[in-house]
Tab-separated table of C-alpha atoms and ligand atoms in Angstrom:
chain	number	residue	atom	x	y	z
I	1	UNK	CA	6.325	-49.116	157.684
I	2	UNK	CA	6.687	-47.063	160.875
I	3	UNK	CA	3.527	-45.390	162.158
I	4	UNK	CA	3.064	-41.843	160.884
I	5	UNK	CA	3.422	-39.103	163.510
I	6	UNK	CA	0.244	-37.359	164.653
I	7	UNK	CA	0.468	-33.735	163.582
I	8	UNK	CA	-2.225	-31.300	164.781
I	9	UNK	CA	-2.549	-28.074	162.780
I	10	UNK	CA	-4.428	-25.367	164.681
I	11	UNK	CA	-5.612	-23.182	161.746
I	12	UNK	CA	-6.605	-23.612	158.089
I	13	UNK	CA	-3.499	-23.523	155.834
I	14	UNK	CA	-3.326	-23.250	152.018
I	15	UNK	CA	-4.683	-26.371	150.283
I	16	UNK	CA	-1.312	-27.371	148.788
I	17	UNK	CA	0.261	-27.367	152.256
I	18	UNK	CA	-2.590	-29.304	153.866
I	19	UNK	CA	-2.544	-31.932	151.095
I	20	UNK	CA	1.197	-32.516	151.456
I	21	UNK	CA	0.860	-32.761	155.228
I	22	UNK	CA	-1.927	-35.318	154.847
I	23	UNK	CA	0.348	-37.394	152.581
I	24	UNK	CA	3.332	-37.301	154.925
I	25	UNK	CA	1.821	-37.397	158.407
I	26	UNK	CA	-1.256	-38.507	160.345
I	27	UNK	CA	-2.523	-34.922	160.135
I	28	UNK	CA	-5.483	-33.343	161.933
I	29	UNK	CA	-6.582	-30.216	160.064
I	30	UNK	CA	-8.854	-27.367	161.124
I	31	UNK	CA	-10.935	-26.997	157.964
I	32	UNK	CA	-13.455	-24.608	159.577
I	33	UNK	CA	-10.531	-22.398	160.716
I	34	UNK	CA	-12.175	-21.684	164.067
I	35	UNK	CA	-9.419	-20.580	166.497
I	36	UNK	CA	-8.940	-23.232	169.216
I	37	UNK	CA	-10.048	-22.500	172.770
I	38	UNK	CA	-7.384	-22.943	175.475
I	39	UNK	CA	-9.065	-26.241	176.321
I	40	UNK	CA	-8.921	-27.491	172.746
I	41	UNK	CA	-5.305	-26.365	172.490
I	42	UNK	CA	-4.502	-28.245	175.708
I	43	UNK	CA	-6.173	-31.373	174.288
I	44	UNK	CA	-4.054	-31.052	171.130
I	45	UNK	CA	-0.904	-30.811	173.245
I	46	UNK	CA	-1.978	-33.885	175.215
I	47	UNK	CA	-2.408	-36.138	172.183
I	48	UNK	CA	-0.133	-34.977	169.329
I	49	UNK	CA	3.452	-35.845	168.387
I	50	UNK	CA	3.757	-32.447	166.718
I	51	UNK	CA	1.614	-29.306	167.032
I	52	UNK	CA	1.642	-26.705	164.243
I	53	UNK	CA	0.334	-23.464	165.818
I	54	UNK	CA	0.126	-19.870	164.600
I	55	UNK	CA	0.285	-16.430	166.172
I	56	UNK	CA	-3.370	-16.737	167.284
I	57	UNK	CA	-2.587	-19.575	169.718
I	58	UNK	CA	-1.635	-18.590	173.253
I	59	UNK	CA	0.859	-21.301	174.192
I	60	UNK	CA	1.529	-20.374	177.797
I	61	UNK	CA	3.086	-22.421	180.593
I	62	UNK	CA	-0.303	-23.972	181.437
I	63	UNK	CA	-0.771	-25.299	177.886
I	64	UNK	CA	2.804	-26.584	177.872
I	65	UNK	CA	2.214	-28.390	181.183
I	66	UNK	CA	-0.547	-30.328	179.417
I	67	UNK	CA	1.862	-31.774	176.818
I	68	UNK	CA	1.448	-35.526	176.565
I	69	UNK	CA	4.311	-38.045	176.531
I	70	UNK	CA	4.351	-38.182	172.722
I	71	UNK	CA	4.705	-34.444	172.082
I	72	UNK	CA	8.216	-33.492	171.040
I	73	UNK	CA	7.919	-30.628	168.549
I	74	UNK	CA	6.072	-27.321	168.215
I	75	UNK	CA	6.534	-26.394	164.539
I	76	UNK	CA	5.247	-22.811	164.456
I	77	UNK	CA	3.684	-21.510	161.225
I	78	UNK	CA	5.205	-18.027	161.369
I	79	UNK	CA	8.502	-16.431	162.319
I	80	UNK	CA	7.473	-14.596	165.529
I	81	UNK	CA	7.274	-16.891	168.558
I	82	UNK	CA	6.189	-14.405	171.237
I	83	UNK	CA	2.926	-16.350	171.659
I	84	UNK	CA	4.892	-19.394	172.896
I	85	UNK	CA	6.440	-19.639	176.372
I	86	UNK	CA	9.803	-20.776	175.018
I	87	UNK	CA	11.425	-21.171	178.428
I	88	UNK	CA	8.613	-23.439	179.688
I	89	UNK	CA	8.681	-25.419	176.422
I	90	UNK	CA	12.436	-25.852	176.669
I	91	UNK	CA	12.161	-27.044	180.287
I	92	UNK	CA	9.586	-29.587	179.146
I	93	UNK	CA	12.059	-30.830	176.505
I	94	UNK	CA	9.994	-29.572	173.558
I	95	UNK	CA	11.754	-28.445	170.409
I	96	UNK	CA	10.412	-25.287	168.734
I	97	UNK	CA	10.857	-24.324	165.093
I	98	UNK	CA	9.661	-21.305	163.084
I	99	UNK	CA	9.580	-20.131	159.445
I	100	UNK	CA	12.200	-17.410	158.877
I	101	UNK	CA	13.359	-15.951	155.535
I	102	UNK	CA	10.334	-16.856	153.419
I	103	UNK	CA	8.240	-13.922	154.670
I	104	UNK	CA	10.993	-11.304	154.758
I	105	UNK	CA	10.327	-9.678	151.379
I	106	UNK	CA	6.523	-9.637	151.740
I	107	UNK	CA	6.707	-8.111	155.218
I	108	UNK	CA	9.253	-5.535	154.066
I	109	UNK	CA	6.980	-4.622	151.117
I	110	UNK	CA	4.091	-4.017	153.477
I	111	UNK	CA	6.275	-1.997	155.848
I	112	UNK	CA	7.431	0.165	152.939
I	113	UNK	CA	3.800	0.669	151.931
I	114	UNK	CA	3.031	1.907	155.466
I	115	UNK	CA	6.050	4.245	155.337
I	116	UNK	CA	4.532	5.829	152.237
I	117	UNK	CA	0.829	5.600	153.139
I	118	UNK	CA	1.102	7.425	156.449
I	119	UNK	CA	2.966	10.603	155.470
I	120	UNK	CA	1.142	10.799	152.106
I	121	UNK	CA	-2.256	10.438	153.827
I	122	UNK	CA	-3.337	7.710	151.412
I	123	UNK	CA	-5.865	5.830	153.509
I	124	UNK	CA	-7.335	9.155	154.630
I	125	UNK	CA	-7.808	10.075	150.967
I	126	UNK	CA	-9.383	6.749	150.136
I	127	UNK	CA	-11.779	7.007	153.077
I	128	UNK	CA	-12.814	10.498	151.956
I	129	UNK	CA	-13.390	9.438	148.343
I	130	UNK	CA	-15.410	6.340	149.253
I	131	UNK	CA	-17.526	8.411	151.639
I	132	UNK	CA	-18.462	10.647	148.696
I	133	UNK	CA	-16.494	13.585	150.106
I	134	UNK	CA	-14.304	14.351	147.047
I	135	UNK	CA	-15.460	17.335	145.053
I	136	UNK	CA	-12.459	17.545	142.729
I	137	UNK	CA	-8.765	18.388	142.690
I	138	UNK	CA	-7.487	21.495	144.441
I	139	UNK	CA	-3.903	22.731	144.829
I	140	UNK	CA	-3.952	22.722	148.606
I	141	UNK	CA	-6.223	19.763	149.150
I	142	UNK	CA	-5.116	16.850	151.283
I	143	UNK	CA	-1.400	17.702	151.426
I	144	UNK	CA	0.847	15.118	152.976
I	145	UNK	CA	4.598	15.110	153.500
I	146	UNK	CA	7.401	14.113	151.109
I	147	UNK	CA	9.336	10.996	152.169
I	148	UNK	CA	12.291	11.570	149.809
I	149	UNK	CA	15.195	13.021	151.794
I	150	UNK	CA	13.684	12.233	155.190
I	151	UNK	CA	15.305	10.219	157.993
I	152	UNK	CA	14.002	6.733	158.751
I	153	UNK	CA	14.964	5.119	162.073
I	154	UNK	CA	14.705	1.327	161.941
I	155	UNK	CA	14.404	-0.343	165.328
I	156	UNK	CA	15.657	-3.908	164.832
I	157	UNK	CA	17.956	-4.469	161.873
I	158	UNK	CA	17.480	-8.184	161.314
I	159	UNK	CA	16.291	-9.785	158.090
I	160	UNK	CA	13.123	-7.695	157.766
I	161	UNK	CA	14.680	-4.430	158.992
I	162	UNK	CA	17.480	-4.809	156.438
I	163	UNK	CA	14.991	-5.551	153.647
I	164	UNK	CA	13.043	-2.410	154.637
I	165	UNK	CA	16.277	-0.382	154.550
I	166	UNK	CA	17.044	-1.604	151.014
I	167	UNK	CA	13.631	-0.465	149.823
I	168	UNK	CA	13.718	2.868	151.656
I	169	UNK	CA	17.151	3.657	150.216
I	170	UNK	CA	15.610	3.336	146.756
I	171	UNK	CA	13.061	5.988	147.754
I	172	UNK	CA	15.846	8.408	148.650
I	173	UNK	CA	15.336	8.052	152.393
I	174	UNK	CA	18.292	8.314	154.807
I	175	UNK	CA	18.662	5.082	156.786
I	176	UNK	CA	19.357	5.119	160.528
I	177	UNK	CA	19.113	2.078	162.763
I	178	UNK	CA	19.301	0.779	166.290
I	179	UNK	CA	20.064	-2.880	166.854
I	180	UNK	CA	21.685	-4.993	169.534
I	181	UNK	CA	24.454	-5.807	167.083
I	182	UNK	CA	25.957	-3.407	164.613
I	183	UNK	CA	25.878	-4.473	160.953
I	184	UNK	CA	29.091	-5.308	159.124
I	185	UNK	CA	30.883	-2.284	157.683
I	186	UNK	CA	30.166	-3.628	154.219
I	187	UNK	CA	26.400	-3.856	154.739
I	188	UNK	CA	26.306	-0.499	156.524
I	189	UNK	CA	28.051	1.059	153.524
I	190	UNK	CA	25.680	-0.647	151.061
I	191	UNK	CA	22.650	0.676	152.950
I	192	UNK	CA	24.306	4.039	153.616
I	193	UNK	CA	23.100	3.416	157.156
I	194	UNK	CA	23.926	5.310	160.343
I	195	UNK	CA	24.140	3.170	163.498
I	196	UNK	CA	22.850	4.469	166.826
I	197	UNK	CA	23.860	2.419	169.817
I	198	UNK	CA	21.536	4.505	171.967
I	199	UNK	CA	17.845	4.205	171.029
I	200	UNK	CA	16.814	7.326	172.976
I	201	UNK	CA	19.282	9.411	171.027
I	202	UNK	CA	18.217	8.057	167.656
I	203	UNK	CA	14.462	8.463	168.021
I	204	UNK	CA	14.711	12.180	168.843
I	205	UNK	CA	16.159	12.879	165.385
I	206	UNK	CA	13.959	10.768	163.115
I	207	UNK	CA	11.141	11.807	160.736
I	208	UNK	CA	9.808	8.245	160.494
I	209	UNK	CA	10.329	5.328	162.868
I	210	UNK	CA	9.818	1.714	161.823
I	211	UNK	CA	9.585	-1.060	164.401
I	212	UNK	CA	11.098	-4.273	163.028
I	213	UNK	CA	12.359	-6.193	166.061
I	214	UNK	CA	10.810	-9.314	167.626
I	215	UNK	CA	8.592	-9.010	170.706
I	216	UNK	CA	10.450	-10.410	173.720
I	217	UNK	CA	10.356	-9.514	177.432
I	218	UNK	CA	13.163	-7.030	176.620
I	219	UNK	CA	11.303	-5.276	173.802
I	220	UNK	CA	7.837	-5.169	175.414
I	221	UNK	CA	6.767	-1.479	175.377
I	222	UNK	CA	10.175	-0.487	173.985
I	223	UNK	CA	8.358	2.540	172.584
I	224	UNK	CA	7.042	3.514	176.009
I	225	UNK	CA	5.147	6.669	176.927
I	226	UNK	CA	8.472	8.228	177.926
I	227	UNK	CA	10.126	7.398	174.615
I	228	UNK	CA	7.105	8.466	172.535
I	229	UNK	CA	7.412	11.859	174.242
I	230	UNK	CA	10.931	12.175	172.778
I	231	UNK	CA	9.747	12.077	169.145
I	232	UNK	CA	9.638	15.142	166.925
I	233	UNK	CA	6.092	16.521	166.528
I	234	UNK	CA	5.998	15.525	162.842
I	235	UNK	CA	7.404	11.985	163.368
I	236	UNK	CA	5.474	9.039	161.909
I	237	UNK	CA	5.518	5.689	163.708
I	238	UNK	CA	5.272	2.499	161.625
I	239	UNK	CA	4.820	-0.973	163.107
I	240	UNK	CA	4.568	-4.229	161.174
I	241	UNK	CA	6.326	-6.325	163.836
I	242	UNK	CA	4.283	-6.879	167.015
I	243	UNK	CA	1.832	-4.557	168.731
I	244	UNK	CA	3.259	-5.111	172.206
I	245	UNK	CA	6.547	-3.413	171.283
I	246	UNK	CA	4.692	-0.077	171.463
I	247	UNK	CA	2.610	1.052	174.441
I	248	UNK	CA	-0.578	1.281	172.350
I	249	UNK	CA	-2.534	3.388	174.860
I	250	UNK	CA	0.368	5.857	175.114
I	251	UNK	CA	0.638	5.976	171.310
I	252	UNK	CA	-3.090	6.642	170.986
I	253	UNK	CA	-2.769	9.432	173.558
I	254	UNK	CA	0.194	11.045	171.760
I	255	UNK	CA	-1.670	10.898	168.435
I	256	UNK	CA	-4.868	12.277	169.929
I	257	UNK	CA	-3.040	15.218	171.467
I	258	UNK	CA	-1.194	15.839	168.188
I	259	UNK	CA	2.193	15.286	169.851
I	260	UNK	CA	3.386	13.221	166.853
I	261	UNK	CA	2.611	13.305	163.131
I	262	UNK	CA	0.809	9.993	162.732
I	263	UNK	CA	1.096	6.225	162.777
I	264	UNK	CA	0.751	3.360	160.329
I	265	UNK	CA	0.114	0.057	162.073
I	266	UNK	CA	-0.294	-3.521	160.874
I	267	UNK	CA	-0.150	-5.086	164.354
I	268	UNK	CA	-1.786	-4.374	167.715
I	269	UNK	CA	-1.276	-5.207	171.360
I	270	UNK	CA	-4.468	-7.248	171.774
I	271	UNK	CA	-5.371	-8.458	168.288
I	272	UNK	CA	-7.982	-8.414	166.918
I	273	UNK	CA	-8.943	-5.576	169.309
I	274	UNK	CA	-7.633	-2.152	168.327
I	275	UNK	CA	-7.474	0.716	170.840
I	276	UNK	CA	-10.729	2.681	170.431
I	277	UNK	CA	-8.933	6.030	170.146
I	278	UNK	CA	-6.843	4.797	167.205
I	279	UNK	CA	-10.009	3.805	165.342
I	280	UNK	CA	-11.278	7.361	165.432
I	281	UNK	CA	-8.115	9.148	164.293
I	282	UNK	CA	-7.599	10.310	160.711
I	283	UNK	CA	-3.787	10.416	160.744
I	284	UNK	CA	-3.534	6.689	161.471
I	285	UNK	CA	-3.355	3.831	158.966
I	286	UNK	CA	-4.749	0.583	160.385
I	287	UNK	CA	-4.238	-2.773	158.654
I	288	UNK	CA	-5.337	-6.214	159.895
I	289	UNK	CA	-1.919	-7.932	160.346
I	290	UNK	CA	-1.293	-8.367	156.617
I	291	UNK	CA	2.543	-8.322	156.793
I	292	UNK	CA	3.192	-11.743	155.291
I	293	UNK	CA	-0.258	-12.303	153.791
I	294	UNK	CA	0.569	-13.441	150.258
I	295	UNK	CA	-0.453	-16.813	148.850
I	296	UNK	CA	3.144	-17.475	147.790
I	297	UNK	CA	4.422	-16.599	151.260
I	298	UNK	CA	1.896	-18.775	153.046
I	299	UNK	CA	2.770	-21.767	150.823
I	300	UNK	CA	6.497	-21.199	151.448
I	301	UNK	CA	5.799	-20.971	155.187
I	302	UNK	CA	3.894	-24.267	155.013
I	303	UNK	CA	6.778	-25.898	153.142
I	304	UNK	CA	9.173	-24.695	155.846
I	305	UNK	CA	6.935	-26.242	158.497
I	306	UNK	CA	6.884	-29.531	156.572
I	307	UNK	CA	10.694	-29.591	156.233
I	308	UNK	CA	11.084	-28.873	159.948
I	309	UNK	CA	8.630	-31.632	160.934
I	310	UNK	CA	10.044	-34.171	158.477
I	311	UNK	CA	13.715	-33.635	159.416
I	312	UNK	CA	12.842	-33.787	163.109
I	313	UNK	CA	10.772	-36.964	162.726
I	314	UNK	CA	13.597	-38.532	160.675
I	315	UNK	CA	15.907	-37.968	163.636
I	316	UNK	CA	17.852	-34.959	162.333
I	317	UNK	CA	18.256	-31.389	163.559
I	318	UNK	CA	15.400	-29.290	162.117
I	319	UNK	CA	16.752	-26.326	160.119
I	320	UNK	CA	14.781	-23.593	161.908
I	321	UNK	CA	15.120	-24.410	165.599
I	322	UNK	CA	14.348	-21.540	168.004
I	323	UNK	CA	16.379	-21.600	171.211
I	324	UNK	CA	15.443	-19.783	174.427
I	325	UNK	CA	17.328	-16.565	174.986
I	326	UNK	CA	18.980	-17.620	178.255
I	327	UNK	CA	20.686	-14.891	180.235
M	401	8YV	C1	2.139	-14.397	160.300
M	401	8YV	C2	3.856	-12.962	161.494
M	401	8YV	O1	1.005	-14.081	159.594
M	401	8YV	O2	5.238	-14.809	161.017
M	401	8YV	C3	4.971	-13.898	161.775
M	401	8YV	O3	5.633	-13.695	162.797
M	401	8YV	O4	3.714	-11.998	162.144
M	401	8YV	C4	2.846	-13.091	160.470
M	401	8YV	O5	3.339	-12.537	159.303
M	401	8YV	C5	1.734	-15.096	161.566
M	401	8YV	O6	2.640	-14.952	162.578
M	401	8YV	C6	1.509	-16.542	161.341
M	401	8YV	O7	1.525	-17.274	162.556
């Protein structure tokens, strides 16, 4: 029997996934779940046939330069690959795969929750109650804003953006979107969606904005200070994609000054650090990157990783290959 490939997994994964990986490959697990230092990550790249990283690993050009002769595949556990220098990996001849589709519905559910929680001031209410500050119902107490009938601008209408639109439509929200590519007429009609080719024009008219695009060099600080200044004063900003798509310091400033209505964020520019000003603001919902955090989703993600590794090792094209966006 051929020797099993050495697969190094950088973080603790669900038991079912780890057990299957142990059966199929010569797998090195991280049972303590301590994030790897850059040195440990470099050592993994030097010795493995396959590395299975997550969003918490910073796979920059330096780490990629340390890849040993055996390393051929980076099978990312997660769909976003902004933490991997794809161009450097491609130059080095490394194949990259990710785990699309299986986390779409969970991430869209969480995004929809943020779309409701922010305007309805839910986490504010919970904080008040837990702090012992609730002295009973009152007609004018803690009033939020209705989401039914409002305009939602979705930035990035891929799998997750579309799944968010489907949910929001069910809540009676008007769907608007900006995307590099326009949806098919059929899908646009189904979602009753309005396409804006120009992002600057769209954001000026929205009541709620939801960021659902990947983080790439092109989308870094897409919601810049200048763009945040274009929003209506009651606009809510929702982000369950990647923190770096919004200029977090500029967002904190706009919120602090009351220039916009509020924000509901599941992701941050320098996780796990959150901008100090955001921490102190009441009209901000802050969640610890829970977008795809369901047991079912994590197991499905692990199964995707296994299929990608197995097909690659067996000499076939892995189903979820990520190619560099060459211009
Ligand atoms: C994952 C995510 O938790 O898959 C992604 O891109 O943002 C998250 O939902 C994480 O990335 C796992 O590596």
